[in-house]
Coordinates of C-alpha atoms in Angstrom, one line a residue:
Chain A
M154 CA -26.1 -44.3 13.1
A155 CA -25.0 -45.5 9.7
T156 CA -27.3 -43.2 7.9
K157 CA -26.0 -40.3 9.8
V158 CA -22.4 -41.0 8.7
V159 CA -23.5 -41.4 5.2
S160 CA -25.4 -38.1 5.1
R161 CA -22.4 -36.4 6.7
D162 CA -20.1 -37.7 4.0
H163 CA -22.5 -36.6 1.4
G164 CA -22.6 -33.1 3.0
R165 CA -18.8 -33.0 3.0
R166 CA -18.6 -33.9 -0.6
R167 CA -21.1 -31.2 -1.5
T168 CA -19.1 -28.6 0.5
T169 CA -16.0 -29.7 -1.4
V170 CA -17.7 -29.2 -4.7
L171 CA -19.0 -25.8 -3.7
S172 CA -15.6 -24.8 -2.4
H173 CA -14.0 -25.7 -5.7
L174 CA -16.7 -23.9 -7.6
A175 CA -16.2 -20.7 -5.5
L176 CA -12.5 -20.8 -5.7
S177 CA -12.6 -21.4 -9.4
V178 CA -14.8 -18.4 -10.0
A179 CA -12.7 -16.2 -7.7
S180 CA -9.5 -17.3 -9.5
L181 CA -11.1 -16.5 -12.8
V182 CA -12.0 -13.0 -11.6
A183 CA -8.6 -12.5 -10.2
L184 CA -6.9 -13.7 -13.4
F185 CA -9.1 -12.3 -16.0
P186 CA -7.9 -8.6 -16.2
I187 CA -4.3 -9.9 -16.5
V188 CA -5.1 -12.4 -19.2
W189 CA -7.2 -9.9 -21.0
L190 CA -4.3 -7.5 -21.1
V191 CA -2.0 -10.2 -22.5
F192 CA -4.6 -10.9 -25.2
L193 CA -5.0 -7.2 -26.1
S194 CA -1.3 -6.8 -26.3
L195 CA -1.3 -9.1 -29.3
G196 CA -3.6 -6.9 -31.4
P197 CA -1.6 -4.7 -33.6
D198 CA -4.0 -1.7 -33.8
K199 CA -4.5 0.9 -31.1
D200 CA -8.3 0.5 -31.2
D201 CA -8.3 -3.3 -31.0
Y202 CA -9.5 -3.2 -27.4
L203 CA -12.9 -2.0 -28.8
H204 CA -13.4 -5.1 -31.0
P205 CA -11.3 -7.8 -29.5
D206 CA -12.9 -10.4 -31.8
R207 CA -10.8 -9.1 -34.7
I208 CA -7.6 -9.8 -32.8
W209 CA -7.7 -13.6 -33.4
S210 CA -7.1 -13.3 -37.2
K211 CA -4.2 -10.9 -36.9
M212 CA -2.4 -11.8 -33.7
S213 CA 1.3 -10.8 -33.7
F214 CA 4.1 -9.6 -31.4
S215 CA 4.4 -6.4 -33.3
N216 CA 3.6 -4.2 -30.3
Y217 CA 6.3 -5.9 -28.3
A218 CA 8.8 -5.4 -31.1
F219 CA 7.8 -1.7 -31.3
V220 CA 8.0 -1.1 -27.6
T221 CA 11.4 -2.8 -27.2
E222 CA 13.0 -1.3 -30.3
H223 CA 11.6 2.2 -30.6
T224 CA 10.9 3.4 -27.1
K225 CA 13.1 3.8 -24.1
F226 CA 11.7 0.7 -22.6
F227 CA 15.0 -0.9 -21.6
T228 CA 16.3 2.4 -20.1
W229 CA 13.1 2.6 -18.0
L230 CA 13.4 -1.1 -17.1
G231 CA 17.0 -0.5 -16.0
N232 CA 16.0 2.5 -13.9
T233 CA 13.2 0.7 -12.3
A234 CA 15.2 -2.4 -11.5
L235 CA 18.0 -0.2 -10.1
I236 CA 15.6 1.8 -7.9
A237 CA 13.6 -1.3 -6.8
V238 CA 16.7 -3.3 -5.8
A239 CA 18.4 -0.4 -4.0
T240 CA 15.1 0.4 -2.2
C241 CA 14.8 -3.2 -1.3
V242 CA 18.3 -3.7 0.1
I243 CA 18.5 -0.4 2.0
G244 CA 14.9 -0.6 3.1
V245 CA 15.0 -4.1 4.4
M246 CA 18.3 -3.4 6.2
F247 CA 16.8 -0.3 8.0
A248 CA 13.6 -2.1 8.7
A249 CA 15.3 -5.1 10.1
T250 CA 17.6 -3.2 12.5
T251 CA 14.7 -1.0 13.6
G252 CA 12.3 -3.9 14.0
Y253 CA 14.9 -5.8 16.0
A254 CA 15.6 -2.8 18.3
V255 CA 11.9 -2.2 19.1
S256 CA 11.3 -6.0 19.5
R257 CA 14.2 -6.7 21.9
M258 CA 15.3 -3.5 23.6
R259 CA 13.4 -1.3 25.9
F260 CA 15.1 2.1 25.3
P261 CA 13.7 5.5 26.3
G262 CA 11.6 6.8 23.4
Y263 CA 10.7 3.4 21.9
K264 CA 7.0 3.8 22.3
K265 CA 7.2 7.1 20.6
L266 CA 9.1 5.6 17.8
M267 CA 6.4 2.9 17.4
W268 CA 3.8 5.6 17.2
V269 CA 5.7 7.6 14.7
L270 CA 6.1 4.5 12.5
L271 CA 2.4 4.0 12.5
V272 CA 1.6 7.6 11.9
T273 CA 3.9 7.6 8.9
Q274 CA 1.5 5.1 7.3
M275 CA -1.2 7.7 7.5
F276 CA 0.7 10.5 5.7
P277 CA -1.2 11.4 2.6
I278 CA 1.3 12.0 -0.2
A279 CA -0.5 15.3 -0.9
V280 CA 0.8 16.9 2.3
L281 CA 4.3 15.5 1.8
I282 CA 4.9 15.8 -1.9
V283 CA 5.3 19.6 -2.2
P284 CA 7.7 20.0 0.7
M285 CA 9.5 16.8 -0.3
Y286 CA 9.9 18.2 -3.8
Q287 CA 11.5 21.3 -2.3
I288 CA 13.8 19.4 0.1
L289 CA 15.0 17.1 -2.7
G290 CA 15.5 20.2 -4.8
D291 CA 17.6 21.8 -2.0
L292 CA 19.6 18.6 -1.7
G293 CA 20.1 18.4 -5.4
L294 CA 18.2 15.1 -5.6
I295 CA 15.5 15.9 -8.0
D296 CA 15.7 13.7 -11.1
T297 CA 18.2 11.4 -9.4
Y298 CA 17.9 7.8 -8.5
G299 CA 19.1 8.4 -4.9
G300 CA 16.3 10.9 -4.2
L301 CA 13.6 8.5 -5.3
I302 CA 15.2 5.6 -3.4
L303 CA 15.2 7.7 -0.2
V304 CA 11.6 8.7 -0.7
Y305 CA 10.6 5.1 -1.2
C306 CA 12.5 4.0 1.9
S307 CA 10.7 6.6 4.0
T308 CA 7.4 5.2 2.9
A309 CA 8.1 1.4 2.9
V310 CA 10.4 1.1 5.9
P311 CA 7.8 2.0 8.7
Y312 CA 5.4 -0.8 7.6
C313 CA 8.2 -3.3 7.2
A314 CA 9.7 -2.4 10.6
W315 CA 6.3 -3.1 12.2
M316 CA 5.9 -6.3 10.3
L317 CA 9.5 -7.5 11.2
K318 CA 9.0 -6.5 14.8
G319 CA 6.2 -9.0 14.9
Y320 CA 8.4 -11.6 13.3
F321 CA 11.3 -11.0 15.7
D322 CA 8.9 -11.3 18.6
T323 CA 8.2 -14.9 17.6
I324 CA 11.8 -15.8 17.7
P325 CA 12.6 -17.0 21.3
I326 CA 14.6 -14.5 23.3
E327 CA 16.7 -17.4 24.7
I328 CA 18.5 -17.5 21.4
D329 CA 19.7 -13.9 22.0
E330 CA 20.7 -14.8 25.5
A331 CA 22.7 -17.8 24.3
G332 CA 24.4 -15.6 21.8
R333 CA 25.3 -13.1 24.5
I334 CA 26.7 -15.8 26.8
D335 CA 28.9 -17.0 23.9
G336 CA 30.4 -13.5 23.8
L337 CA 28.5 -12.0 20.8
T338 CA 27.7 -8.3 20.8
P339 CA 24.1 -7.3 20.2
F340 CA 25.1 -6.6 16.6
G341 CA 26.7 -10.0 16.4
T342 CA 23.7 -11.7 17.8
F343 CA 21.5 -9.8 15.3
F344 CA 23.5 -10.6 12.2
R345 CA 24.7 -14.1 13.0
L346 CA 21.7 -15.6 14.8
I347 CA 18.5 -13.6 14.3
L348 CA 18.7 -12.5 10.7
P349 CA 19.2 -16.1 9.4
L350 CA 16.2 -17.2 11.5
A351 CA 14.1 -14.4 10.2
R352 CA 14.5 -15.2 6.6
P353 CA 10.8 -15.7 5.8
G354 CA 10.0 -12.4 7.4
L355 CA 12.8 -10.7 5.5
A356 CA 11.5 -12.3 2.3
V357 CA 8.1 -10.7 2.8
A358 CA 9.6 -7.3 3.7
A359 CA 11.9 -7.5 0.6
F360 CA 8.9 -8.4 -1.6
Y361 CA 6.9 -5.5 -0.2
T362 CA 9.6 -2.9 -0.7
C363 CA 10.4 -4.2 -4.1
L364 CA 6.7 -4.0 -5.1
T365 CA 6.3 -0.5 -3.6
A366 CA 9.2 0.8 -5.6
W367 CA 8.3 -1.1 -8.8
G368 CA 4.7 0.1 -8.9
E369 CA 4.8 3.6 -7.5
V370 CA 3.5 6.3 -9.7
A371 CA 2.9 9.6 -7.8
F372 CA 6.4 10.3 -6.5
A373 CA 8.1 8.9 -9.6
S374 CA 6.1 11.1 -12.0
T375 CA 6.7 14.2 -9.9
F376 CA 10.4 13.8 -9.1
M377 CA 11.7 12.3 -12.3
L378 CA 11.6 14.9 -15.1
D379 CA 13.9 13.6 -17.8
D380 CA 12.5 10.8 -19.9
G381 CA 15.8 9.0 -19.6
K382 CA 15.2 8.8 -15.9
Y383 CA 11.6 7.6 -15.9
T384 CA 10.6 4.5 -14.2
L385 CA 8.4 2.0 -16.0
A386 CA 5.3 3.3 -14.3
V387 CA 5.9 6.9 -15.5
G388 CA 7.0 5.7 -19.0
L389 CA 3.8 3.6 -19.3
S390 CA 1.6 6.5 -18.4
S391 CA 3.3 8.6 -21.1
F392 CA 1.9 6.2 -23.7
V393 CA -1.6 7.1 -22.6
S394 CA -1.3 10.8 -22.0
Q395 CA 1.1 12.1 -24.7
H396 CA 0.2 11.0 -28.2
D397 CA -3.3 9.8 -28.8
A398 CA -3.6 7.0 -26.3
Q399 CA -1.6 4.1 -27.8
W400 CA -3.3 1.4 -25.9
N401 CA -1.8 -1.4 -27.8
Y402 CA 1.8 -0.4 -26.9
M403 CA 0.6 0.2 -23.4
A404 CA -0.8 -3.3 -23.1
A405 CA 2.5 -4.8 -24.4
T406 CA 4.6 -2.7 -22.0
A407 CA 2.3 -3.6 -19.1
V408 CA 2.8 -7.3 -19.8
L409 CA 6.5 -6.9 -20.0
I410 CA 6.5 -5.1 -16.7
A411 CA 4.4 -7.7 -15.0
I412 CA 6.6 -10.6 -16.0
P413 CA 9.6 -9.9 -13.7
V414 CA 7.5 -9.1 -10.7
S415 CA 5.5 -12.3 -11.1
A416 CA 8.7 -14.2 -11.3
V417 CA 10.0 -12.7 -8.0
F418 CA 6.6 -13.2 -6.6
Y419 CA 6.7 -16.9 -7.5
L420 CA 10.0 -17.2 -5.7
V421 CA 8.8 -15.7 -2.4
Q422 CA 5.2 -16.9 -2.3
K423 CA 6.0 -19.9 -0.1
H424 CA 7.3 -17.6 2.6
L425 CA 4.5 -15.1 2.1
V426 CA 1.9 -16.6 4.3
T427 CA 4.2 -17.5 7.2
G428 CA 5.9 -14.1 7.0
M429 CA 2.6 -12.2 7.0
T430 CA 1.2 -14.3 9.8
A431 CA 3.8 -13.4 12.3
G432 CA 3.7 -9.7 11.3
A433 CA 0.0 -9.4 11.4
T434 CA -0.8 -11.4 14.5
K435 CA 1.8 -9.7 16.7
G436 CA 1.8 -6.3 15.0
Chain B
M120 CA 24.5 8.8 16.0
T121 CA 24.3 12.4 17.1
V122 CA 20.6 12.3 16.5
A123 CA 20.3 9.4 18.9
V124 CA 22.1 11.5 21.6
D125 CA 19.7 14.4 21.0
G126 CA 16.8 12.0 21.2
A127 CA 17.9 10.6 24.5
A128 CA 18.8 13.9 26.2
P129 CA 15.3 15.4 27.0
K130 CA 14.0 12.0 28.1
S131 CA 16.8 11.4 30.7
A132 CA 16.8 15.0 31.8
A133 CA 13.1 14.8 32.6
T134 CA 13.6 12.0 35.0
A135 CA 17.0 13.0 36.3
R136 CA 18.0 11.7 39.7
P137 CA 21.7 11.1 40.0
G138 CA 22.4 14.3 38.0
P139 CA 21.4 14.7 34.4
L140 CA 24.8 14.3 32.8
E141 CA 25.5 11.1 34.7
R142 CA 22.0 9.8 33.8
L143 CA 22.6 10.6 30.2
R144 CA 26.0 8.9 30.2
R145 CA 24.5 5.7 31.8
S146 CA 21.5 5.7 29.5
W147 CA 23.7 6.1 26.5
Q148 CA 26.0 3.3 27.6
K149 CA 23.0 1.0 28.2
H150 CA 21.1 1.8 25.1
W151 CA 23.5 2.9 22.5
Y152 CA 23.0 -0.4 20.6
A153 CA 19.4 0.3 20.2
Y154 CA 19.9 3.9 19.2
A155 CA 22.5 2.9 16.6
M156 CA 20.0 0.4 15.2
V157 CA 17.2 2.9 14.9
A158 CA 19.3 5.9 13.9
P159 CA 19.2 5.5 10.1
I160 CA 15.5 5.3 9.9
V161 CA 15.1 8.1 12.4
V162 CA 17.3 10.3 10.3
V163 CA 15.5 9.5 7.0
L164 CA 12.0 9.9 8.6
G165 CA 13.2 13.1 10.2
V166 CA 14.5 14.7 7.0
L167 CA 11.9 13.3 4.6
V168 CA 8.8 13.0 6.7
L169 CA 8.8 15.1 9.8
Y170 CA 10.5 18.1 8.4
P171 CA 8.3 18.2 5.3
L172 CA 5.3 17.8 7.6
A173 CA 6.4 20.8 9.6
Q174 CA 6.9 22.7 6.4
G175 CA 3.6 21.5 5.0
I176 CA 1.9 22.7 8.1
Y177 CA 3.6 26.1 7.7
Y178 CA 2.4 26.3 4.1
T179 CA -1.2 25.9 5.3
L180 CA -0.9 29.2 7.1
T181 CA 0.2 31.0 4.0
D182 CA -1.1 31.7 0.5
A183 CA 1.8 29.9 -1.2
N184 CA 1.3 28.9 -4.8
S185 CA 3.5 28.2 -7.7
L186 CA 3.5 31.9 -8.7
N187 CA 4.7 33.3 -5.5
S188 CA 7.0 30.6 -4.2
A189 CA 10.8 30.7 -4.5
R190 CA 11.9 29.4 -7.8
T191 CA 14.7 29.5 -10.3
I192 CA 14.1 30.3 -13.9
G193 CA 17.2 29.9 -15.9
A194 CA 19.9 31.7 -14.0
N195 CA 17.6 34.0 -12.0
H196 CA 16.5 33.1 -8.6
I197 CA 13.2 34.6 -7.6
A198 CA 12.6 34.9 -3.9
A199 CA 9.3 33.8 -2.4
T200 CA 6.7 36.5 -2.0
Y201 CA 3.8 34.5 -0.4
E202 CA 2.3 35.9 2.8
F203 CA 1.2 34.6 6.1
V204 CA -2.6 34.4 6.2
G205 CA -3.2 32.6 9.5
M206 CA -6.1 30.1 9.6
H207 CA -7.6 31.5 6.4
N208 CA -7.1 28.3 4.4
Y209 CA -8.8 26.1 7.0
A210 CA -11.7 28.5 7.3
D211 CA -12.1 28.7 3.6
I212 CA -12.0 24.9 3.0
L213 CA -14.2 24.0 6.0
W214 CA -16.9 26.7 5.9
G215 CA -16.0 29.0 3.0
P216 CA -18.6 29.8 0.3
T217 CA -17.7 26.7 -1.8
A218 CA -16.9 24.4 1.2
W219 CA -19.7 22.0 0.3
D220 CA -18.8 21.5 -3.3
R221 CA -15.1 21.2 -2.7
F222 CA -14.6 19.7 0.8
W223 CA -17.7 18.2 2.3
S224 CA -19.1 16.4 -0.7
H225 CA -15.6 14.8 -1.3
F226 CA -15.3 14.1 2.4
I227 CA -18.6 12.1 2.4
W228 CA -17.6 10.2 -0.7
T229 CA -14.2 9.4 0.8
V230 CA -15.9 8.0 3.9
V231 CA -18.4 5.9 1.8
W232 CA -15.5 4.8 -0.4
T233 CA -13.4 3.7 2.6
V234 CA -16.2 1.9 4.4
A235 CA -17.4 0.1 1.2
C236 CA -13.9 -0.9 0.1
V237 CA -12.7 -2.1 3.5
T238 CA -15.9 -4.1 4.1
L239 CA -15.7 -5.7 0.7
H240 CA -12.0 -6.4 1.2
Y241 CA -12.6 -8.0 4.6
V242 CA -15.6 -10.1 3.7
I243 CA -14.3 -11.4 0.4
G244 CA -10.8 -11.9 1.8
L245 CA -12.1 -13.8 4.8
G246 CA -14.4 -15.9 2.7
L247 CA -11.5 -16.9 0.4
A248 CA -9.2 -17.5 3.3
L249 CA -11.7 -19.8 4.9
L250 CA -12.0 -21.7 1.6
L251 CA -8.3 -22.0 1.2
N252 CA -7.8 -23.1 4.7
Q253 CA -9.6 -26.4 4.1
K254 CA -7.9 -29.6 3.1
L255 CA -8.6 -29.3 -0.6
R256 CA -7.0 -30.6 -3.7
G257 CA -5.1 -27.9 -5.6
R258 CA -5.3 -25.3 -2.9
T259 CA -1.7 -24.2 -3.6
F260 CA -2.7 -23.5 -7.2
Y261 CA -5.8 -21.5 -6.1
R262 CA -3.7 -19.5 -3.7
M263 CA -1.2 -18.6 -6.5
M264 CA -4.0 -17.5 -8.8
L265 CA -5.8 -15.5 -6.1
I266 CA -2.6 -13.7 -5.0
L267 CA -1.7 -12.7 -8.5
P268 CA -3.6 -9.4 -8.6
W269 CA -1.4 -8.3 -5.8
A270 CA 1.8 -9.3 -7.6
V271 CA 1.2 -7.4 -10.7
P272 CA 1.8 -3.7 -10.1
S273 CA -1.5 -1.8 -9.6
F274 CA -0.7 0.8 -12.3
V275 CA -0.6 -2.1 -14.8
T276 CA -3.9 -3.6 -13.7
V277 CA -5.7 -0.3 -13.4
F278 CA -5.0 0.3 -17.1
S279 CA -6.3 -3.1 -17.9
W280 CA -9.5 -2.3 -16.0
R281 CA -9.7 1.0 -17.8
L282 CA -9.8 -0.9 -21.1
M283 CA -12.3 -3.4 -19.8
L284 CA -14.6 -0.8 -18.5
S285 CA -14.4 1.6 -21.4
D286 CA -17.6 2.2 -23.4
S287 CA -17.5 -0.8 -25.7
G288 CA -14.9 -2.7 -23.6
I289 CA -15.4 -6.3 -22.7
V290 CA -17.5 -5.7 -19.6
N291 CA -20.2 -3.8 -21.5
T292 CA -20.0 -6.3 -24.4
V293 CA -20.7 -9.1 -21.9
L294 CA -23.5 -7.1 -20.3
G295 CA -24.9 -6.5 -23.8
T296 CA -25.0 -10.1 -24.7
L297 CA -26.9 -10.8 -21.5
H298 CA -29.3 -8.0 -22.4
L299 CA -28.4 -6.0 -19.3
P300 CA -27.9 -2.2 -19.3
Q301 CA -24.5 -1.0 -20.3
P302 CA -23.5 2.0 -18.2
E303 CA -20.7 4.3 -19.2
W304 CA -18.5 3.2 -16.3
L305 CA -15.9 5.9 -16.8
E306 CA -18.2 8.8 -17.7
Q307 CA -21.4 8.7 -15.5
P308 CA -20.7 10.0 -12.0
H309 CA -22.3 7.2 -10.0
F310 CA -20.9 4.5 -12.2
Q311 CA -17.5 6.1 -11.9
Q312 CA -17.8 5.7 -8.1
L313 CA -18.9 2.1 -8.6
A314 CA -16.1 1.4 -11.0
A315 CA -13.6 2.9 -8.5
I316 CA -14.8 0.7 -5.7
L317 CA -14.9 -2.4 -8.0
V318 CA -11.3 -1.9 -9.1
N319 CA -10.0 -1.1 -5.6
T320 CA -11.7 -4.2 -4.2
W321 CA -10.1 -6.4 -6.9
V322 CA -6.7 -4.9 -6.1
G323 CA -7.1 -5.1 -2.3
V324 CA -8.6 -8.5 -1.6
P325 CA -5.4 -10.5 -2.0
F326 CA -3.6 -8.7 0.8
M327 CA -6.5 -9.3 3.2
M328 CA -6.8 -12.9 2.1
V329 CA -3.1 -13.6 2.7
S330 CA -3.1 -11.9 6.1
L331 CA -6.3 -13.7 7.2
L332 CA -5.1 -17.0 5.9
G333 CA -2.0 -16.6 8.0
G334 CA -4.3 -15.7 11.0
L335 CA -6.4 -18.8 10.4
Q336 CA -3.4 -21.1 10.3
S337 CA -2.3 -19.8 13.6
I338 CA -5.5 -20.9 15.3
S339 CA -4.9 -24.2 17.1
A340 CA -6.8 -27.2 15.6
D341 CA -7.4 -28.4 19.2
L342 CA -9.9 -25.6 19.7
Y343 CA -11.9 -26.8 16.7
E344 CA -11.8 -30.4 17.9
A345 CA -12.9 -29.4 21.4
A346 CA -15.8 -27.3 19.9
E347 CA -16.9 -30.2 17.7
M348 CA -16.8 -32.5 20.7
D349 CA -19.1 -30.1 22.5
G350 CA -21.5 -30.4 19.6
A351 CA -20.9 -26.9 18.1
S352 CA -22.3 -26.4 14.7
A353 CA -20.2 -25.0 11.8
W354 CA -21.7 -21.6 12.3
Q355 CA -21.1 -21.7 16.1
R356 CA -17.5 -22.8 15.5
F357 CA -17.0 -19.9 13.1
R358 CA -18.6 -17.5 15.5
H359 CA -16.9 -18.6 18.7
V360 CA -13.5 -20.0 17.6
T361 CA -12.6 -18.6 14.3
L362 CA -13.6 -14.9 14.8
P363 CA -12.1 -14.5 18.2
G364 CA -8.9 -16.3 17.0
L365 CA -8.6 -13.9 14.1
R366 CA -9.1 -10.8 16.3
P367 CA -5.4 -9.8 16.5
V368 CA -4.9 -10.1 12.8
S369 CA -8.2 -8.5 12.0
A370 CA -7.5 -5.5 14.2
T371 CA -4.3 -4.8 12.4
V372 CA -5.3 -5.4 8.8
V373 CA -8.6 -3.5 9.2
L374 CA -6.8 -0.5 10.6
L375 CA -4.1 -0.6 7.9
G376 CA -6.8 -1.2 5.3
I377 CA -8.7 1.8 6.4
I378 CA -5.6 4.0 6.4
W379 CA -4.5 2.8 3.0
T380 CA -7.9 3.0 1.4
F381 CA -8.5 6.5 2.8
N382 CA -5.3 7.6 1.2
Q383 CA -5.6 5.4 -1.9
F384 CA -4.2 7.5 -4.6
V385 CA -3.1 5.5 -7.6
I386 CA -6.3 3.8 -8.5
I387 CA -8.5 6.8 -8.8
F388 CA -5.8 8.9 -10.3
L389 CA -5.0 6.4 -13.0
L390 CA -8.5 5.1 -13.6
F391 CA -9.9 8.5 -14.6
G392 CA -6.7 10.2 -15.7
N393 CA -5.5 13.5 -14.2
G394 CA -8.5 15.8 -14.0
G395 CA -11.3 13.4 -14.9
A396 CA -14.3 12.4 -12.9
P397 CA -14.7 15.2 -10.3
D398 CA -17.3 13.2 -8.4
A399 CA -15.2 10.2 -7.9
Q400 CA -12.2 12.1 -6.6
I401 CA -11.5 11.3 -2.9
L402 CA -9.8 13.9 -0.7
V403 CA -6.3 12.7 -1.5
T404 CA -6.6 12.9 -5.2
W405 CA -8.4 16.2 -4.9
A406 CA -5.6 17.6 -2.8
Y407 CA -3.0 16.4 -5.3
R408 CA -4.9 18.0 -8.1
L409 CA -4.9 21.4 -6.2
G410 CA -1.1 21.1 -5.7
F411 CA 0.0 19.6 -9.0
G412 CA -2.8 19.1 -11.4
Q413 CA -3.7 22.8 -12.1
Q414 CA -2.0 26.1 -12.9
P415 CA -1.2 28.0 -10.8
R416 CA -0.4 25.2 -8.4
D417 CA -2.1 26.0 -5.1
F418 CA 0.5 24.6 -2.6
A419 CA -1.2 26.2 0.5
Q420 CA -4.7 24.7 -0.1
S421 CA -3.2 21.4 -1.1
A422 CA -1.2 21.2 2.1
T423 CA -4.2 22.2 4.1
Y424 CA -6.1 19.3 2.7
G425 CA -3.2 17.1 3.6
V426 CA -3.1 18.3 7.2
L427 CA -6.9 17.9 7.5
L428 CA -6.6 14.3 6.2
L429 CA -3.8 13.5 8.5
S430 CA -5.8 14.9 11.5
I431 CA -8.8 12.8 10.6
L432 CA -6.8 9.7 10.4
I433 CA -4.9 10.4 13.7
V434 CA -8.2 11.1 15.5
F435 CA -9.7 8.0 14.0
T436 CA -6.7 5.8 14.9
S437 CA -6.6 7.0 18.5
F438 CA -10.3 6.1 18.9
Y439 CA -9.9 2.8 17.2
R440 CA -7.1 1.7 19.4
R441 CA -8.9 2.9 22.5
W442 CA -11.9 0.9 21.4
L443 CA -9.8 -2.1 20.8
A444 CA -8.1 -1.8 24.2
R445 CA -11.5 -1.5 25.9
N446 CA -12.9 -4.6 24.1
E447 CA -9.8 -6.5 25.0
Q448 CA -10.5 -6.1 28.7
V449 CA -14.2 -7.2 28.5

C-alpha cells in the first residue's frame, strides 16, 4: 500500500515537471515572434533582420523616432482608435440587443435570423467587397470613417450576437420575470438587470469587435484611399510595398501598434475565459 | 422599425386564422420589443450583406469588369456596358479549358489547408487547455503568454513571421547551425504552403485553447471523481469524461474554425504579398486577386468564386449540423 502511494506521488511530480516543460516551450513559441519583432525594431538599418547579431552593438530607438516624427503614424493611430472604439460601442450595443432578443423572445422569424447570423460568418469578403464598394460609393461613404465602421459592424456583430445569446442563456430567466413584476418594460429589464449581469460576456464581445477593427486589412485597404484616412494596418503595409521595403520602420510601427492592444487585452483577460465558455458551450 | 413590420407580415399572413390584419396587429403588439431589438442589425445586414450578396450573384451572370462597369472619371459619368452572359462564368470556372489550373488545384489546396490547420488548431489547443486546466503553479502566467499571439493584430505578427522565414532570417539561421536543410520558405511552392499552415496554426491556436479551456472548466469535477472511484485510468477518464463533456464547445469551435480557415484571407495575403506564391493561394485570396489585384479587375469572375465558396460552406454546414444532430440522438 505504502509503496503504491509513493510511486503515485512520484508519478504526479513527473507529470508536473513535464507540464511545466511543455507549457514553457509553448509559451516560448507563442512569444518568440513578438519578442523578435521588438528586437529587430531596435536595429537602425533596413537590412538588419538579415544579420541580427549586428544589432547588439548599435541598438537605438531611431526607428521609433523616425516613425513618430516623419510619418503619419499619429494620424493613423487616431483613425484606427476612432474606428475601433466606434465599432466596439455600436457593435456591442447591436449584438447585445440582438442576442438578448433571440435568447429570451420567441418571435416569428427568430430561427431564420439565427441562421442568417451564422451564414454571415461564411461570407467570403471576395463576394462582398466589390458590391460593398459600390454601395458605399453610392452612399458617399468611401474614404469615410462611418463607412468602415458600418462594414466592421456587419462582420463582427453576427458572431458577437451568437456569443452573447449563449451568455444571456446562462442568466436565469427568473431575473427577467422579477423585473417584469416590479413593473419594468422589456427594455428596462434588459438595460437595468441583464446588461450589468452580462458584463463578462460584454467584455469579450467588446474585445473581439475592437480586435477585428484594429487588425482588419482587406476592407480598410480597399475603402480608405487617402493616406490621411489610413488605419494603422494599411499604413503599415505601405512601408513594405511602396518604397524599398523599410522593414526596420515596419518593425517599430508594429511594436507601437501592438502595445495598446496588449494593454486592453490585459484588462479584459480575466473575463475572457468565462465569457468564451458561456458563448461556446451554449452557442 | 418599418423593416420589422415588413419582416413580420408574410409570416403572419401565411398562418392567418382570425384575419391577416388582426393577426398582424396582435403579432406586432406581442413581439414589437423583439423586433425593435433586432431591427438595427437586420437593417445593417440587409444593406451591407444581403443586398451586396444579391448584387454579387447578379454580377456572376454578367461579364462585368473594371473596364465596362459604371464609373466616374473626373466629371464624366460613364454608364455600365457589361452584358448578361448567363451561367457562362460558372461553366468557365468549373469546367472551362483552364479549370484545373485555376479552380480545382486551388480548391484541393484550400481543402488540405483547412483540414490541416483546423486539426492542428484543435489538437494543440486541446493539449494546452488540458495542461492549463491542472492545478499548476504559474498557470495564470502561462495563460497570459499563450494568449498573446491572439492579442497582437495578425497583420503585425504575419510581418514578423515574414522576417523570420525570409531566406537568411532567424529560422533558417537556426536550421543552419543545426546542420539541417534551409528551405526558401517564401519562394519554393511546397514550403510556401508549409509556411502558410505554420503561421496560421500559430495565429489560430489561442482562440481554440481559450474556448476549450472554458469548456473544460464547465465539466463538473464530480464526474472525474466518480470515474476515478470506478478505477478509470487517465486515458479512460479523458476518453469517457473529458471528450463527451467538451462536445458542445468542440462542435461550435470546430465549425467556426473551419469556416474561418476556409475564408482566411489576411495571412496568405500578407505573408506572400499581393500577387506572390500562386501555389499557396487559397480560393479566397485567388478570388480577391481576380477582383482587385489585377488590371482589368474581373468583377464577374471574382464574384463567381465568391458565390461558389459560399455555396460550398453552406452545403458543408448543413451536413455538419445534420451529422451533429444525428450523433446527439445516438
